[in-house]
PDB file of C-alpha atoms and ligand atoms in Angstrom:
ATOM      1  CA  MET L  29     148.557 -11.694 167.913  1.00 97.00           C
ATOM      2  CA  ILE L  30     145.092 -10.087 167.473  1.00 98.00           C
ATOM      3  CA  ILE L  31     142.662 -12.797 168.137  1.00 98.00           C
ATOM      4  CA  VAL L  32     138.903 -11.825 167.816  1.00 98.00           C
ATOM      5  CA  ALA L  33     136.224 -14.330 168.486  1.00 98.00           C
ATOM      6  CA  GLY L  34     132.685 -15.087 169.123  1.00 98.00           C
ATOM      7  CA  PRO L  35     129.293 -15.696 166.897  1.00 98.00           C
ATOM      8  CA  CYS L  36     127.985 -14.397 164.068  1.00 98.00           C
ATOM      9  CA  ALA L  37     125.356 -12.659 165.782  1.00 98.00           C
ATOM     10  CA  VAL L  38     124.378 -11.881 169.344  1.00 98.00           C
ATOM     11  CA  GLU L  39     121.396 -14.242 169.657  1.00 98.00           C
ATOM     12  CA  SER L  40     120.736 -14.285 173.239  1.00 98.00           C
ATOM     13  CA  ALA L  41     122.297 -13.342 176.814  1.00 98.00           C
ATOM     14  CA  VAL L  42     122.926 -16.804 177.796  1.00 98.00           C
ATOM     15  CA  LEU L  43     124.545 -17.933 174.476  1.00 98.00           C
ATOM     16  CA  THR L  44     126.567 -14.574 174.549  1.00 98.00           C
ATOM     17  CA  GLU L  45     127.487 -15.472 178.202  1.00 98.00           C
ATOM     18  CA  GLU L  46     128.610 -19.022 177.420  1.00 98.00           C
ATOM     19  CA  SER L  47     130.810 -17.373 174.408  1.00 98.00           C
ATOM     20  CA  ALA L  48     132.569 -14.969 176.725  1.00 98.00           C
ATOM     21  CA  GLN L  49     133.152 -17.443 179.306  1.00 98.00           C
ATOM     22  CA  PHE L  50     134.633 -20.064 177.092  1.00 98.00           C
ATOM     23  CA  LEU L  51     136.888 -17.643 175.037  1.00 98.00           C
ATOM     24  CA  SER L  52     137.980 -15.706 177.841  1.00 98.00           C
ATOM     25  CA  SER L  53     139.035 -19.048 179.841  1.00 98.00           C
ATOM     26  CA  LEU L  54     141.350 -19.650 176.784  1.00 98.00           C
ATOM     27  CA  GLY L  55     142.828 -16.051 176.779  1.00 98.00           C
ATOM     28  CA  VAL L  56     141.250 -14.301 173.885  1.00 98.00           C
ATOM     29  CA  GLN L  57     140.931 -10.877 174.479  1.00 98.00           C
ATOM     30  CA  PHE L  58     138.276  -9.496 172.117  1.00 99.00           C
ATOM     31  CA  LEU L  59     134.449 -10.872 171.546  1.00 98.00           C
ATOM     32  CA  ARG L  60     132.834 -10.408 168.565  1.00 98.00           C
ATOM     33  CA  GLY L  61     129.104 -10.346 167.865  1.00 98.00           C
ATOM     34  CA  GLY L  62     127.019  -8.669 165.260  1.00 98.00           C
ATOM     35  CA  ALA L  63     123.850  -6.803 166.690  1.00 98.00           C
ATOM     36  CA  PHE L  64     122.927  -5.117 163.333  1.00 98.00           C
ATOM     37  CA  LYS L  65     123.409  -7.613 160.826  1.00 98.00           C
ATOM     38  CA  PRO L  66     123.470  -6.699 157.028  1.00 97.00           C
ATOM     39  CA  ARG L  67     121.563  -9.732 155.570  1.00 96.00           C
ATOM     40  CA  THR L  68     121.055 -10.309 151.775  1.00 95.00           C
ATOM     41  CA  ARG L  69     117.478 -11.300 152.520  1.00 97.00           C
ATOM     42  CA  PRO L  70     114.971  -8.647 154.717  1.00 97.00           C
ATOM     43  CA  ASP L  71     113.161 -11.952 156.041  1.00 97.00           C
ATOM     44  CA  SER L  72     116.555 -13.244 157.455  1.00 97.00           C
ATOM     45  CA  PHE L  73     117.328 -12.659 161.193  1.00 97.00           C
ATOM     46  CA  GLN L  74     118.569  -9.285 161.400  1.00 98.00           C
ATOM     47  CA  GLY L  75     120.050  -9.096 164.522  1.00 98.00           C
ATOM     48  CA  LEU L  76     118.802  -7.865 168.315  1.00 98.00           C
ATOM     49  CA  GLY L  77     119.883  -4.233 167.662  1.00 98.00           C
ATOM     50  CA  LEU L  78     120.623  -2.118 170.568  1.00 98.00           C
ATOM     51  CA  GLU L  79     119.789  -4.874 172.940  1.00 98.00           C
ATOM     52  CA  GLY L  80     122.431  -7.168 171.365  1.00 98.00           C
ATOM     53  CA  TRP L  81     124.978  -4.469 171.961  1.00 98.00           C
ATOM     54  CA  ARG L  82     123.958  -4.262 175.863  1.00 98.00           C
ATOM     55  CA  ILE L  83     124.095  -8.120 175.801  1.00 98.00           C
ATOM     56  CA  LEU L  84     127.575  -8.431 174.070  1.00 98.00           C
ATOM     57  CA  ARG L  85     128.961  -5.388 176.639  1.00 98.00           C
ATOM     58  CA  ARG L  86     127.723  -7.009 179.653  1.00 98.00           C
ATOM     59  CA  ALA L  87     129.089 -10.269 178.675  1.00 98.00           C
ATOM     60  CA  ALA L  88     132.640  -8.887 177.766  1.00 98.00           C
ATOM     61  CA  ASP L  89     132.539  -6.841 181.055  1.00 98.00           C
ATOM     62  CA  ALA L  90     131.847  -9.806 183.192  1.00 98.00           C
ATOM     63  CA  HIS L  91     135.101 -11.481 181.546  1.00 98.00           C
ATOM     64  CA  GLY L  92     137.468  -8.607 181.121  1.00 98.00           C
ATOM     65  CA  MET L  93     136.938  -8.535 176.975  1.00 98.00           C
ATOM     66  CA  ARG L  94     137.034  -5.876 174.685  1.00 98.00           C
ATOM     67  CA  VAL L  95     133.879  -5.832 172.388  1.00 98.00           C
ATOM     68  CA  VAL L  96     134.158  -5.767 168.350  1.00 99.00           C
ATOM     69  CA  SER L  97     130.778  -5.297 166.461  1.00 98.00           C
ATOM     70  CA  GLU L  98     129.862  -4.192 163.243  1.00 98.00           C
ATOM     71  CA  VAL L  99     128.484  -0.763 162.810  1.00 98.00           C
ATOM     72  CA  THR L 100     126.049  -0.486 159.812  1.00 98.00           C
ATOM     73  CA  ASP L 101     124.944   2.918 159.986  1.00 98.00           C
ATOM     74  CA  ILE L 102     125.790   6.622 160.806  1.00 98.00           C
ATOM     75  CA  ARG L 103     122.745   7.172 163.147  1.00 98.00           C
ATOM     76  CA  LEU L 104     124.182   4.449 165.500  1.00 97.00           C
ATOM     77  CA  MET L 105     127.513   6.203 166.398  1.00 98.00           C
ATOM     78  CA  ASP L 106     126.755   7.406 169.887  1.00 98.00           C
ATOM     79  CA  ALA L 107     125.151   3.784 170.971  1.00 98.00           C
ATOM     80  CA  ALA L 108     128.401   2.449 169.078  1.00 98.00           C
ATOM     81  CA  CYS L 109     130.490   4.591 171.391  1.00 97.00           C
ATOM     82  CA  ASN L 110     128.901   3.385 174.579  1.00 98.00           C
ATOM     83  CA  PHE L 111     128.824  -0.168 173.901  1.00 98.00           C
ATOM     84  CA  VAL L 112     131.616  -1.075 171.383  1.00 98.00           C
ATOM     85  CA  ASP L 113     135.548  -0.809 171.729  1.00 98.00           C
ATOM     86  CA  VAL L 114     136.206  -1.716 167.989  1.00 98.00           C
ATOM     87  CA  LEU L 115     134.099  -0.489 165.445  1.00 98.00           C
ATOM     88  CA  GLN L 116     133.721  -3.046 162.496  1.00 98.00           C
ATOM     89  CA  ILE L 117     133.143  -1.849 159.146  1.00 98.00           C
ATOM     90  CA  GLY L 118     131.562  -4.623 157.134  1.00 98.00           C
ATOM     91  CA  ALA L 119     132.389  -5.782 153.757  1.00 98.00           C
ATOM     92  CA  ARG L 120     129.019  -4.125 152.242  1.00 98.00           C
ATOM     93  CA  ASN L 121     129.935  -1.100 153.684  1.00 98.00           C
ATOM     94  CA  ALA L 122     133.525  -0.708 153.116  1.00 98.00           C
ATOM     95  CA  GLN L 123     132.896   1.859 150.403  1.00 98.00           C
ATOM     96  CA  ASN L 124     130.177   3.658 152.546  1.00 98.00           C
ATOM     97  CA  TYR L 125     132.501   6.869 152.825  1.00 98.00           C
ATOM     98  CA  ASP L 126     130.062   8.601 154.829  1.00 98.00           C
ATOM     99  CA  LEU L 127     129.913   5.901 157.292  1.00 98.00           C
ATOM    100  CA  LEU L 128     133.678   5.818 157.088  1.00 98.00           C
ATOM    101  CA  ARG L 129     133.516   9.237 158.280  1.00 98.00           C
ATOM    102  CA  ALA L 130     131.696   9.100 161.091  1.00 98.00           C
ATOM    103  CA  CYS L 131     133.764   6.139 162.401  1.00 98.00           C
ATOM    104  CA  ASN L 132     136.646   8.232 161.844  1.00 98.00           C
ATOM    105  CA  ASP L 133     135.016  11.243 163.971  1.00 98.00           C
ATOM    106  CA  THR L 134     134.598   8.662 166.983  1.00 98.00           C
ATOM    107  CA  GLN L 135     138.375   8.154 167.356  1.00 95.00           C
ATOM    108  CA  LYS L 136     137.662   4.461 168.398  1.00 98.00           C
ATOM    109  CA  PRO L 137     139.684   1.821 167.200  1.00 98.00           C
ATOM    110  CA  ILE L 138     138.574   0.462 163.761  1.00 98.00           C
ATOM    111  CA  LEU L 139     138.296  -3.075 161.847  1.00 99.00           C
ATOM    112  CA  LEU L 140     137.867  -2.225 158.342  1.00 99.00           C
ATOM    113  CA  LYS L 141     136.940  -5.310 156.111  1.00 98.00           C
ATOM    114  CA  ARG L 142     137.801  -5.716 152.507  1.00 98.00           C
ATOM    115  CA  GLY L 143     134.713  -5.178 150.270  1.00 98.00           C
ATOM    116  CA  LEU L 144     133.563  -8.116 148.198  1.00 97.00           C
ATOM    117  CA  ALA L 145     134.998  -6.913 145.092  1.00 96.00           C
ATOM    118  CA  MET L 146     137.428  -4.202 146.232  1.00 98.00           C
ATOM    119  CA  THR L 147     141.072  -3.490 144.541  1.00 98.00           C
ATOM    120  CA  LEU L 148     143.787  -3.267 147.364  1.00 98.00           C
ATOM    121  CA  ASP L 149     143.879   0.322 146.109  1.00 98.00           C
ATOM    122  CA  GLU L 150     140.665   1.168 146.770  1.00 98.00           C
ATOM    123  CA  TRP L 151     140.847  -0.540 150.178  1.00 98.00           C
ATOM    124  CA  GLU L 152     143.778   1.678 150.955  1.00 98.00           C
ATOM    125  CA  GLY L 153     141.745   4.759 149.559  1.00 98.00           C
ATOM    126  CA  ALA L 154     139.042   3.735 152.139  1.00 98.00           C
ATOM    127  CA  ALA L 155     141.545   3.304 154.904  1.00 98.00           C
ATOM    128  CA  GLY L 156     142.258   7.027 154.271  1.00 98.00           C
ATOM    129  CA  TYR L 157     139.166   8.042 155.654  1.00 98.00           C
ATOM    130  CA  LEU L 158     140.007   6.521 158.755  1.00 98.00           C
ATOM    131  CA  GLN L 159     143.325   8.660 159.531  1.00 97.00           C
ATOM    132  CA  ASP L 160     142.226   9.759 163.122  1.00 97.00           C
ATOM    133  CA  CYS L 161     141.692   6.080 164.549  1.00 95.00           C
ATOM    134  CA  PRO L 162     144.011   5.449 167.219  1.00 97.00           C
ATOM    135  CA  ARG L 163     144.176   1.632 165.734  1.00 98.00           C
ATOM    136  CA  LEU L 164     143.144   0.454 162.664  1.00 98.00           C
ATOM    137  CA  TRP L 165     142.887  -3.083 161.361  1.00 98.00           C
ATOM    138  CA  LEU L 166     142.267  -4.197 157.936  1.00 99.00           C
ATOM    139  CA  CYS L 167     140.624  -7.456 157.603  1.00 99.00           C
ATOM    140  CA  GLU L 168     140.893  -9.522 154.626  1.00 98.00           C
ATOM    141  CA  ARG L 169     137.902 -11.475 154.299  1.00 98.00           C
ATOM    142  CA  GLY L 170     137.594 -13.131 150.704  1.00 98.00           C
ATOM    143  CA  HIS L 171     136.445 -11.835 147.598  1.00 97.00           C
ATOM    144  CA  ARG L 172     133.697 -12.895 144.954  1.00 94.00           C
ATOM    145  CA  THR L 173     134.757 -15.677 142.739  1.00 92.00           C
ATOM    146  CA  TYR L 174     133.505 -17.798 140.158  1.00 88.00           C
ATOM    147  CA  MET L 175     134.518 -21.180 142.171  1.00 86.00           C
ATOM    148  CA  PRO L 176     131.189 -22.875 143.087  1.00 86.00           C
ATOM    149  CA  HIS L 177     133.215 -24.922 146.039  1.00 88.00           C
ATOM    150  CA  VAL L 178     133.797 -21.794 148.430  1.00 90.00           C
ATOM    151  CA  ARG L 179     131.572 -18.614 149.504  1.00 93.00           C
ATOM    152  CA  PHE L 180     134.555 -16.396 148.569  1.00 96.00           C
ATOM    153  CA  MET L 181     138.138 -16.905 148.293  1.00 97.00           C
ATOM    154  CA  LEU L 182     140.646 -15.585 150.651  1.00 98.00           C
ATOM    155  CA  ASP L 183     143.170 -13.305 148.948  1.00 98.00           C
ATOM    156  CA  VAL L 184     146.475 -14.392 150.700  1.00 98.00           C
ATOM    157  CA  ALA L 185     148.528 -12.232 148.467  1.00 98.00           C
ATOM    158  CA  ALA L 186     146.415  -9.235 149.699  1.00 98.00           C
ATOM    159  CA  ILE L 187     147.631  -9.815 153.376  1.00 98.00           C
ATOM    160  CA  GLY L 188     151.284  -9.471 152.341  1.00 98.00           C
ATOM    161  CA  GLU L 189     150.797  -6.499 150.276  1.00 98.00           C
ATOM    162  CA  MET L 190     148.840  -4.626 152.759  1.00 98.00           C
ATOM    163  CA  LYS L 191     151.152  -5.204 155.106  1.00 98.00           C
ATOM    164  CA  ARG L 192     153.983  -4.095 152.955  1.00 98.00           C
ATOM    165  CA  ARG L 193     152.039  -0.721 152.576  1.00 98.00           C
ATOM    166  CA  GLY L 194     152.331  -0.374 156.394  1.00 98.00           C
ATOM    167  CA  PHE L 195     148.745  -1.661 157.490  1.00 98.00           C
ATOM    168  CA  THR L 196     148.117  -3.807 160.525  1.00 98.00           C
ATOM    169  CA  VAL L 197     146.226  -6.792 158.736  1.00 99.00           C
ATOM    170  CA  ILE L 198     144.075  -9.614 160.050  1.00 99.00           C
ATOM    171  CA  ALA L 199     142.158 -12.382 158.477  1.00 98.00           C
ATOM    172  CA  ASP L 200     138.717 -13.668 158.627  1.00 98.00           C
ATOM    173  CA  PRO L 201     139.058 -17.411 157.611  1.00 98.00           C
ATOM    174  CA  SER L 202     135.040 -17.730 158.704  1.00 98.00           C
ATOM    175  CA  HIS L 203     133.528 -15.612 155.760  1.00 97.00           C
ATOM    176  CA  ALA L 204     136.101 -16.216 153.431  1.00 96.00           C
ATOM    177  CA  ALA L 205     135.186 -19.790 152.705  1.00 91.00           C
ATOM    178  CA  GLY L 206     131.783 -20.087 154.410  1.00 95.00           C
ATOM    179  CA  GLU L 207     132.483 -23.668 155.748  1.00 97.00           C
ATOM    180  CA  ARG L 208     134.079 -24.624 158.962  1.00 97.00           C
ATOM    181  CA  LYS L 209     136.159 -27.549 157.270  1.00 97.00           C
ATOM    182  CA  PHE L 210     137.916 -24.529 155.709  1.00 97.00           C
ATOM    183  CA  VAL L 211     138.679 -22.383 158.791  1.00 98.00           C
ATOM    184  CA  LEU L 212     141.405 -24.192 160.040  1.00 98.00           C
ATOM    185  CA  PRO L 213     143.550 -24.568 156.505  1.00 98.00           C
ATOM    186  CA  LEU L 214     142.651 -20.720 156.005  1.00 98.00           C
ATOM    187  CA  ALA L 215     143.754 -19.638 159.390  1.00 98.00           C
ATOM    188  CA  ARG L 216     147.056 -21.558 158.931  1.00 98.00           C
ATOM    189  CA  ALA L 217     147.509 -19.681 155.430  1.00 98.00           C
ATOM    190  CA  ALA L 218     146.749 -16.414 156.824  1.00 98.00           C
ATOM    191  CA  ILE L 219     149.247 -16.904 159.625  1.00 98.00           C
ATOM    192  CA  ALA L 220     151.985 -17.930 157.281  1.00 98.00           C
ATOM    193  CA  ALA L 221     151.204 -14.980 154.997  1.00 97.00           C
ATOM    194  CA  ARG L 222     152.097 -13.040 158.403  1.00 98.00           C
ATOM    195  CA  ALA L 223     148.677 -11.624 159.241  1.00 98.00           C
ATOM    196  CA  ASP L 224     148.834  -9.845 162.565  1.00 98.00           C
ATOM    197  CA  GLY L 225     145.453 -11.870 163.744  1.00 98.00           C
ATOM    198  CA  LEU L 226     142.371 -13.580 162.978  1.00 98.00           C
ATOM    199  CA  ILE L 227     138.670 -12.777 163.311  1.00 98.00           C
ATOM    200  CA  VAL L 228     136.554 -16.261 163.863  1.00 98.00           C
ATOM    201  CA  GLU L 229     133.130 -17.275 164.021  1.00 98.00           C
ATOM    202  CA  VAL L 230     132.667 -19.361 167.096  1.00 98.00           C
ATOM    203  CA  HIS L 231     129.261 -20.436 168.467  1.00 98.00           C
ATOM    204  CA  PRO L 232     128.245 -22.940 171.273  1.00 98.00           C
ATOM    205  CA  CYS L 233     125.787 -24.656 169.052  1.00 98.00           C
ATOM    206  CA  PRO L 234     126.672 -23.878 165.713  1.00 98.00           C
ATOM    207  CA  GLU L 235     124.266 -25.887 163.880  1.00 97.00           C
ATOM    208  CA  ARG L 236     121.485 -23.894 165.597  1.00 97.00           C
ATOM    209  CA  ALA L 237     122.746 -20.700 164.742  1.00 98.00           C
ATOM    210  CA  MET L 238     120.922 -17.884 163.380  1.00 98.00           C
ATOM    211  CA  CYS L 239     123.320 -16.946 160.742  1.00 97.00           C
ATOM    212  CA  ASP L 240     126.108 -18.499 159.282  1.00 97.00           C
ATOM    213  CA  ALA L 241     125.690 -21.938 160.584  1.00 97.00           C
ATOM    214  CA  ALA L 242     127.824 -23.873 157.901  1.00 97.00           C
ATOM    215  CA  GLN L 243     130.869 -21.710 159.150  1.00 98.00           C
ATOM    216  CA  GLN L 244     130.920 -21.104 162.687  1.00 98.00           C
ATOM    217  CA  LEU L 245     133.423 -23.290 165.003  1.00 98.00           C
ATOM    218  CA  ALA L 246     131.997 -25.134 167.862  1.00 98.00           C
ATOM    219  CA  HIS L 247     134.297 -24.540 170.967  1.00 98.00           C
ATOM    220  CA  PRO L 248     136.335 -28.013 170.612  1.00 98.00           C
ATOM    221  CA  GLU L 249     137.170 -26.859 166.800  1.00 98.00           C
ATOM    222  CA  PHE L 250     138.389 -23.533 167.990  1.00 98.00           C
ATOM    223  CA  ARG L 251     139.989 -25.235 171.075  1.00 98.00           C
ATOM    224  CA  GLU L 252     142.239 -27.091 168.140  1.00 98.00           C
ATOM    225  CA  LEU L 253     142.747 -23.653 166.541  1.00 98.00           C
ATOM    226  CA  TRP L 254     143.921 -22.077 169.513  1.00 98.00           C
ATOM    227  CA  ALA L 255     146.433 -24.805 170.510  1.00 98.00           C
ATOM    228  CA  TRP L 256     147.808 -24.630 167.074  1.00 97.00           C
ATOM    229  CA  LEU L 257     148.235 -20.766 167.525  1.00 97.00           C
ATOM    230  CA  GLU L 258     149.961 -21.355 170.931  1.00 95.00           C
ATOM    231  CA  GLY L 259     152.150 -24.180 169.498  1.00 90.00           C
TER     232      GLY L 259
HETATM  233  C1  PEP C  20     130.782 -10.231 160.053  1.00 61.36           C
HETATM  234  O1  PEP C  20     132.053 -10.257 160.335  1.00 61.36           O
HETATM  235  O2  PEP C  20     129.876 -10.437 160.811  1.00 61.36           O
HETATM  236  C2  PEP C  20     130.539  -9.987 158.491  1.00 61.36           C
HETATM  237  C3  PEP C  20     129.268  -9.402 158.114  1.00 61.36           C
HETATM  238  O3  PEP C  20     131.386  -9.897 157.998  1.00 61.36           O
HETATM  239  P1  PEP C  20     131.690  -9.397 156.316  1.00 61.36           P
HETATM  240  O4  PEP C  20     131.403  -7.829 156.558  1.00 61.36           O
HETATM  241  O5  PEP C  20     132.861  -9.465 156.052  1.00 61.36           O
HETATM  242  O6  PEP C  20     130.791 -10.196 155.404  1.00 61.36           O
HETATM  243 MN1   MN C  21     128.815 -14.001 159.913  1.00 61.36          MN
END
């Protein structure tokens, strides 16, 4: 099972170290954290940029973890190759074909999110740009819906269908609904649908998080998810 966990955004060296320490102690191998954040509003926290990647790399190395982080721009490819083990292509960039080509050219493992309103054929088409990457994980992260009680809606059928088409598919129960109370139920649904893994937002102090505070799990909540995965 592929488990990627960590904060939405890299906020500081101290918090990132705390995350890596906690997650690695459970056995989580992949540390996530955004340094270049695609935010809806320009006055929101945009991430620490290259310094964020340095912090993430240092924390991951100190605890024997691998780094998963979003790349938002083709100009970042050289730096991404230095600091990141698995290049994450975000939902908002899932059809940015220049970015897909540039990520493919690095020959690094890639995590490709599904776009906010992407059909499965469009998603498969985007994956077609990533033929040279040694490992490709598609990530179902929920799509736009008119339902007001969730931020996005996790498409469980898509997990099964993309696996049928031969892909490795993980699920993101954090962004899918946008609230921490939904994370465990959606993780269970994704695993029941035979997802190959999960990417989950976890923060040492979610209520103080600079980004996606409502959906990040506190450590005890992640521990509960982990225990269920192990059980
Ligand atoms: C993320 O995982 O940090 C993220 C921004 O997700 P998405 O691209 O799915 O919104
Ligand atoms: Mn987030």
